[in-house]
């Protein structure tokens, strides 16, 4: 298994970590994939892509990826990299049943470019699990006030999550398992990035692979509740 480093690199901002510093800290010569963590409007795209090209040519990153780039900026990045003989391997956007922005244009863009897609936050930061079905637990991200914004727990979102949970139970899955399987059912999605705090959560997520098929009736029913939940913390970066 190779190492993937998802880190933002800004050539004009000395406060940002560079790949050289990361490799030194990890005691490695190279990483398999190096991501531009997010776009930076105040830095010319040519400079960011140029830095990635240099890393690739130096053998410090075998492949190049981007994350949270919108469709147009993705096309521009791919064009710049291609002109330098460096392929854009993969894009890592946020994508879940409550955050479907990639379906509007980005997935088609990636398919046309021949770029892979690895979806992050397929569980909507835990909202698409059984954690919030009956309120906010004390040890949850929402209770801690971290990146999980309380407005995500709107009455509408909770109503939709509970309905989706009912569908998952009828499929013989947990809500988390169905949420991951649903993200993966689109052939344009290469993989999904899951996070787990313990082995039990990891095992539960991996069991999503046991039932990845959806009937047309199930997909239509899911579409009734898999609606925009205003949970995307990265949306303003992806435009």
mmCIF file of C-alpha atoms in Angstrom:
data_model
loop_
_atom_site.group_PDB
_atom_site.id
_atom_site.type_symbol
_atom_site.label_atom_id
_atom_site.label_comp_id
_atom_site.label_asym_id
_atom_site.label_seq_id
_atom_site.Cartn_x
_atom_site.Cartn_y
_atom_site.Cartn_z
ATOM 1 C CA UNK A 1 0.000 0.000 0.000
ATOM 2 C CA UNK A 2 1.400 3.355 -1.015
ATOM 3 C CA UNK A 3 1.341 6.660 0.789
ATOM 4 C CA UNK A 4 -0.957 9.483 -0.259
ATOM 5 C CA UNK A 5 -0.202 12.967 1.023
ATOM 6 C CA UNK A 6 -3.031 15.476 0.922
ATOM 7 C CA UNK A 7 -1.445 18.832 1.609
ATOM 8 C CA UNK A 8 -1.921 22.355 0.358
ATOM 9 C CA UNK A 9 1.083 23.881 -1.339
ATOM 10 C CA UNK A 10 1.374 27.608 -1.996
ATOM 11 C CA UNK A 11 4.577 28.732 -3.739
ATOM 12 C CA UNK A 12 4.127 32.321 -2.588
ATOM 13 C CA UNK A 13 3.272 31.612 1.046
ATOM 14 C CA UNK A 14 6.278 30.523 3.112
ATOM 15 C CA UNK A 15 3.968 29.673 5.997
ATOM 16 C CA UNK A 16 2.633 26.632 4.153
ATOM 17 C CA UNK A 17 4.300 23.253 4.496
ATOM 18 C CA UNK A 18 6.222 22.029 1.472
ATOM 19 C CA UNK A 19 6.530 18.468 0.300
ATOM 20 C CA UNK A 20 10.235 18.472 1.185
ATOM 21 C CA UNK A 21 9.408 19.264 4.800
ATOM 22 C CA UNK A 22 6.757 16.555 4.884
ATOM 23 C CA UNK A 23 9.071 13.917 3.447
ATOM 24 C CA UNK A 24 11.730 14.861 5.975
ATOM 25 C CA UNK A 25 9.287 14.530 8.853
ATOM 26 C CA UNK A 26 8.114 11.130 7.609
ATOM 27 C CA UNK A 27 11.571 9.871 6.721
ATOM 28 C CA UNK A 28 10.559 9.086 3.120
ATOM 29 C CA UNK A 29 12.012 9.796 -0.316
ATOM 30 C CA UNK A 30 8.665 10.128 -2.106
ATOM 31 C CA UNK A 31 4.897 9.736 -1.832
ATOM 32 C CA UNK A 32 2.638 7.911 -4.258
ATOM 33 C CA UNK A 33 0.142 10.757 -4.684
ATOM 34 C CA UNK A 34 0.477 14.391 -3.709
ATOM 35 C CA UNK A 35 -2.704 16.457 -3.641
ATOM 36 C CA UNK A 36 -3.167 20.165 -3.958
ATOM 37 C CA UNK A 37 -5.362 20.280 -0.859
ATOM 38 C CA UNK A 38 -7.605 23.078 -2.097
ATOM 39 C CA UNK A 39 -7.546 25.874 -4.679
ATOM 40 C CA UNK A 40 -6.213 29.284 -3.716
ATOM 41 C CA UNK A 41 -7.718 32.131 -5.769
ATOM 42 C CA UNK A 42 -4.943 34.532 -4.726
ATOM 43 C CA UNK A 43 -2.265 32.270 -6.254
ATOM 44 C CA UNK A 44 -2.082 31.852 -10.060
ATOM 45 C CA UNK A 45 -3.082 28.324 -10.996
ATOM 46 C CA UNK A 46 0.015 28.070 -13.181
ATOM 47 C CA UNK A 47 2.227 28.523 -10.119
ATOM 48 C CA UNK A 48 0.465 25.845 -8.096
ATOM 49 C CA UNK A 49 0.482 23.363 -10.970
ATOM 50 C CA UNK A 50 4.081 24.290 -11.756
ATOM 51 C CA UNK A 51 5.074 23.380 -8.213
ATOM 52 C CA UNK A 52 3.314 20.027 -8.550
ATOM 53 C CA UNK A 53 5.065 19.371 -11.870
ATOM 54 C CA UNK A 54 8.419 20.067 -10.241
ATOM 55 C CA UNK A 55 7.667 17.642 -7.406
ATOM 56 C CA UNK A 56 6.735 14.967 -9.931
ATOM 57 C CA UNK A 57 9.841 15.489 -12.053
ATOM 58 C CA UNK A 58 12.049 15.317 -8.989
ATOM 59 C CA UNK A 59 10.563 11.928 -8.178
ATOM 60 C CA UNK A 60 9.115 13.142 -4.890
ATOM 61 C CA UNK A 61 5.513 12.509 -5.978
ATOM 62 C CA UNK A 62 4.732 9.654 -8.356
ATOM 63 C CA UNK A 63 1.274 11.018 -9.181
ATOM 64 C CA UNK A 64 -0.548 14.329 -8.852
ATOM 65 C CA UNK A 65 -4.060 14.972 -7.557
ATOM 66 C CA UNK A 66 -6.284 17.909 -6.663
ATOM 67 C CA UNK A 67 -9.057 18.370 -4.126
ATOM 68 C CA UNK A 68 -12.126 20.620 -3.914
ATOM 69 C CA UNK A 69 -11.535 22.189 -7.331
ATOM 70 C CA UNK A 70 -14.634 23.197 -9.285
ATOM 71 C CA UNK A 71 -15.233 21.894 -12.839
ATOM 72 C CA UNK A 72 -13.706 24.834 -14.726
ATOM 73 C CA UNK A 73 -10.647 25.074 -12.503
ATOM 74 C CA UNK A 74 -10.241 21.304 -12.778
ATOM 75 C CA UNK A 75 -10.165 21.550 -16.574
ATOM 76 C CA UNK A 76 -7.641 24.370 -16.393
ATOM 77 C CA UNK A 77 -5.424 22.420 -13.984
ATOM 78 C CA UNK A 78 -5.549 19.313 -16.182
ATOM 79 C CA UNK A 79 -4.637 21.365 -19.259
ATOM 80 C CA UNK A 80 -1.648 22.955 -17.548
ATOM 81 C CA UNK A 81 -0.385 19.610 -16.259
ATOM 82 C CA UNK A 82 -0.894 17.889 -19.614
ATOM 83 C CA UNK A 83 1.148 20.563 -21.379
ATOM 84 C CA UNK A 84 3.995 19.672 -19.033
ATOM 85 C CA UNK A 85 3.608 15.945 -19.683
ATOM 86 C CA UNK A 86 2.211 15.242 -16.206
ATOM 87 C CA UNK A 87 -1.235 13.585 -16.017
ATOM 88 C CA UNK A 88 -3.811 14.608 -13.452
ATOM 89 C CA UNK A 89 -4.518 11.279 -11.790
ATOM 90 C CA UNK A 90 -7.375 11.941 -9.410
ATOM 91 C CA UNK A 91 -9.706 14.537 -7.924
ATOM 92 C CA UNK A 92 -10.908 14.377 -4.320
ATOM 93 C CA UNK A 93 -14.214 16.232 -3.892
ATOM 94 C CA UNK A 94 -16.685 16.182 -1.021
ATOM 95 C CA UNK A 95 -19.687 14.050 -1.970
ATOM 96 C CA UNK A 96 -22.533 12.473 -0.065
ATOM 97 C CA UNK A 97 -26.293 11.994 -0.167
ATOM 98 C CA UNK A 98 -26.655 15.403 1.483
ATOM 99 C CA UNK A 99 -23.978 17.085 -0.654
ATOM 100 C CA UNK A 100 -24.475 16.234 -4.337
ATOM 101 C CA UNK A 101 -22.781 19.194 -6.015
ATOM 102 C CA UNK A 102 -20.404 16.995 -8.010
ATOM 103 C CA UNK A 103 -23.314 15.548 -9.995
ATOM 104 C CA UNK A 104 -24.088 18.894 -11.632
ATOM 105 C CA UNK A 105 -20.928 19.092 -13.745
ATOM 106 C CA UNK A 106 -17.798 17.847 -12.001
ATOM 107 C CA UNK A 107 -18.320 14.103 -12.494
ATOM 108 C CA UNK A 108 -18.863 14.572 -16.222
ATOM 109 C CA UNK A 109 -15.773 16.757 -16.356
ATOM 110 C CA UNK A 110 -13.656 14.107 -14.661
ATOM 111 C CA UNK A 111 -15.025 11.395 -16.941
ATOM 112 C CA UNK A 112 -14.215 13.444 -20.032
ATOM 113 C CA UNK A 113 -10.712 14.155 -18.765
ATOM 114 C CA UNK A 114 -10.089 10.546 -17.772
ATOM 115 C CA UNK A 115 -9.442 11.610 -14.174
ATOM 116 C CA UNK A 116 -10.385 9.422 -11.208
ATOM 117 C CA UNK A 117 -12.671 10.563 -8.403
ATOM 118 C CA UNK A 118 -12.255 9.657 -4.735
ATOM 119 C CA UNK A 119 -15.118 11.100 -2.692
ATOM 120 C CA UNK A 120 -14.385 12.384 0.784
ATOM 121 C CA UNK A 121 -16.902 12.880 3.589
ATOM 122 C CA UNK A 122 -19.375 10.312 2.172
ATOM 123 C CA UNK A 123 -20.937 10.135 5.646
ATOM 124 C CA UNK A 124 -21.429 13.913 5.793
ATOM 125 C CA UNK A 125 -19.144 14.202 8.819
ATOM 126 C CA UNK A 126 -21.151 11.587 10.676
ATOM 127 C CA UNK A 127 -24.584 12.963 9.880
ATOM 128 C CA UNK A 128 -25.275 9.944 7.649
ATOM 129 C CA UNK A 129 -24.839 7.492 10.500
ATOM 130 C CA UNK A 130 -27.129 6.502 13.363
ATOM 131 C CA UNK A 131 -25.326 8.964 15.630
ATOM 132 C CA UNK A 132 -27.782 11.854 15.325
ATOM 133 C CA UNK A 133 -31.058 10.032 14.825
ATOM 134 C CA UNK A 134 -32.143 10.751 18.390
ATOM 135 C CA UNK A 135 -30.362 13.957 19.298
ATOM 136 C CA UNK A 136 -26.748 15.029 19.778
ATOM 137 C CA UNK A 137 -24.581 12.638 21.815
ATOM 138 C CA UNK A 138 -22.127 14.144 24.276
ATOM 139 C CA UNK A 139 -19.045 12.682 22.591
ATOM 140 C CA UNK A 140 -20.039 13.705 19.076
ATOM 141 C CA UNK A 141 -18.342 16.197 16.749
ATOM 142 C CA UNK A 142 -21.422 18.411 16.909
ATOM 143 C CA UNK A 143 -21.288 18.567 20.708
ATOM 144 C CA UNK A 144 -17.579 19.400 20.570
ATOM 145 C CA UNK A 145 -18.238 22.328 18.255
ATOM 146 C CA UNK A 146 -15.457 21.365 15.854
ATOM 147 C CA UNK A 147 -15.873 21.425 12.071
ATOM 148 C CA UNK A 148 -19.408 20.112 12.447
ATOM 149 C CA UNK A 149 -21.634 23.183 12.356
ATOM 150 C CA UNK A 150 -24.782 23.028 14.452
ATOM 151 C CA UNK A 151 -26.873 24.375 11.555
ATOM 152 C CA UNK A 152 -26.191 21.081 9.775
ATOM 153 C CA UNK A 153 -28.532 19.480 12.285
ATOM 154 C CA UNK A 154 -31.568 21.269 10.876
ATOM 155 C CA UNK A 155 -35.008 19.737 11.293
ATOM 156 C CA UNK A 156 -35.125 19.126 7.540
ATOM 157 C CA UNK A 157 -31.770 17.324 7.501
ATOM 158 C CA UNK A 158 -32.681 15.143 10.469
ATOM 159 C CA UNK A 159 -36.022 14.264 8.851
ATOM 160 C CA UNK A 160 -34.214 13.227 5.669
ATOM 161 C CA UNK A 161 -31.575 11.271 7.570
ATOM 162 C CA UNK A 162 -34.226 9.325 9.478
ATOM 163 C CA UNK A 163 -36.036 8.506 6.234
ATOM 164 C CA UNK A 164 -32.778 7.348 4.663
ATOM 165 C CA UNK A 165 -32.101 5.242 7.730
ATOM 166 C CA UNK A 166 -35.454 3.484 7.233
ATOM 167 C CA UNK A 167 -34.483 2.698 3.637
ATOM 168 C CA UNK A 168 -31.113 1.345 4.779
ATOM 169 C CA UNK A 169 -32.751 -0.934 7.346
ATOM 170 C CA UNK A 170 -35.013 -2.388 4.669
ATOM 171 C CA UNK A 171 -31.880 -3.106 2.620
ATOM 172 C CA UNK A 172 -30.311 -4.881 5.588
ATOM 173 C CA UNK A 173 -27.662 -2.203 6.001
ATOM 174 C CA UNK A 174 -26.706 0.468 8.463
ATOM 175 C CA UNK A 175 -27.228 4.037 7.277
ATOM 176 C CA UNK A 176 -23.457 4.488 7.020
ATOM 177 C CA UNK A 177 -23.124 1.383 4.862
ATOM 178 C CA UNK A 178 -25.847 2.528 2.495
ATOM 179 C CA UNK A 179 -24.387 6.031 2.296
ATOM 180 C CA UNK A 180 -21.000 4.647 1.231
ATOM 181 C CA UNK A 181 -22.523 2.149 -1.192
ATOM 182 C CA UNK A 182 -24.653 4.905 -2.727
ATOM 183 C CA UNK A 183 -21.622 7.133 -3.359
ATOM 184 C CA UNK A 184 -19.822 4.214 -4.997
ATOM 185 C CA UNK A 185 -22.727 3.144 -7.212
ATOM 186 C CA UNK A 186 -21.919 5.869 -9.762
ATOM 187 C CA UNK A 187 -19.295 4.350 -12.109
ATOM 188 C CA UNK A 188 -17.560 7.728 -12.359
ATOM 189 C CA UNK A 189 -16.613 7.487 -8.671
ATOM 190 C CA UNK A 190 -13.390 5.525 -8.297
ATOM 191 C CA UNK A 191 -13.358 5.184 -4.523
ATOM 192 C CA UNK A 192 -14.552 6.731 -1.275
ATOM 193 C CA UNK A 193 -12.445 8.069 1.556
ATOM 194 C CA UNK A 194 -13.801 6.990 4.924
ATOM 195 C CA UNK A 195 -12.694 7.954 8.393
ATOM 196 C CA UNK A 196 -13.012 5.736 11.444
ATOM 197 C CA UNK A 197 -12.255 6.330 15.098
ATOM 198 C CA UNK A 198 -12.082 2.665 15.969
ATOM 199 C CA UNK A 199 -12.000 -0.818 14.448
ATOM 200 C CA UNK A 200 -15.755 -1.283 14.878
ATOM 201 C CA UNK A 201 -16.501 1.811 12.775
ATOM 202 C CA UNK A 202 -14.026 0.657 10.145
ATOM 203 C CA UNK A 203 -15.572 -2.822 9.977
ATOM 204 C CA UNK A 204 -19.044 -1.315 9.693
ATOM 205 C CA UNK A 205 -17.959 0.934 6.825
ATOM 206 C CA UNK A 206 -16.216 -1.880 4.955
ATOM 207 C CA UNK A 207 -19.378 -3.975 5.149
ATOM 208 C CA UNK A 208 -20.897 -1.488 2.703
ATOM 209 C CA UNK A 209 -19.187 -3.588 0.039
ATOM 210 C CA UNK A 210 -21.510 -6.490 0.858
ATOM 211 C CA UNK A 211 -24.477 -4.754 -0.772
ATOM 212 C CA UNK A 212 -23.635 -2.172 -3.428
ATOM 213 C CA UNK A 213 -26.565 -2.829 -5.762
ATOM 214 C CA UNK A 214 -29.587 -0.535 -5.838
ATOM 215 C CA UNK A 215 -32.850 -1.159 -7.633
ATOM 216 C CA UNK A 216 -34.345 1.677 -9.658
ATOM 217 C CA UNK A 217 -37.143 1.891 -7.081
ATOM 218 C CA UNK A 218 -34.631 2.260 -4.239
ATOM 219 C CA UNK A 219 -32.744 4.994 -6.078
ATOM 220 C CA UNK A 220 -35.969 6.915 -6.741
ATOM 221 C CA UNK A 221 -36.938 6.628 -3.083
ATOM 222 C CA UNK A 222 -33.483 7.722 -1.928
ATOM 223 C CA UNK A 223 -33.649 10.723 -4.260
ATOM 224 C CA UNK A 224 -36.667 11.974 -2.323
ATOM 225 C CA UNK A 225 -34.512 12.429 0.782
ATOM 226 C CA UNK A 226 -30.960 12.708 -0.552
ATOM 227 C CA UNK A 227 -31.256 16.459 -0.873
ATOM 228 C CA UNK A 228 -28.917 19.417 -0.506
ATOM 229 C CA UNK A 229 -28.321 19.766 3.222
ATOM 230 C CA UNK A 230 -26.102 22.872 3.224
ATOM 231 C CA UNK A 231 -23.342 20.912 4.921
ATOM 232 C CA UNK A 232 -20.505 21.507 2.450
ATOM 233 C CA UNK A 233 -17.783 23.425 4.300
ATOM 234 C CA UNK A 234 -15.684 23.538 1.118
ATOM 235 C CA UNK A 235 -18.290 24.817 -1.353
ATOM 236 C CA UNK A 236 -16.927 28.364 -1.601
ATOM 237 C CA UNK A 237 -13.548 26.888 -2.581
ATOM 238 C CA UNK A 238 -15.027 24.711 -5.310
ATOM 239 C CA UNK A 239 -16.726 27.401 -7.354
#
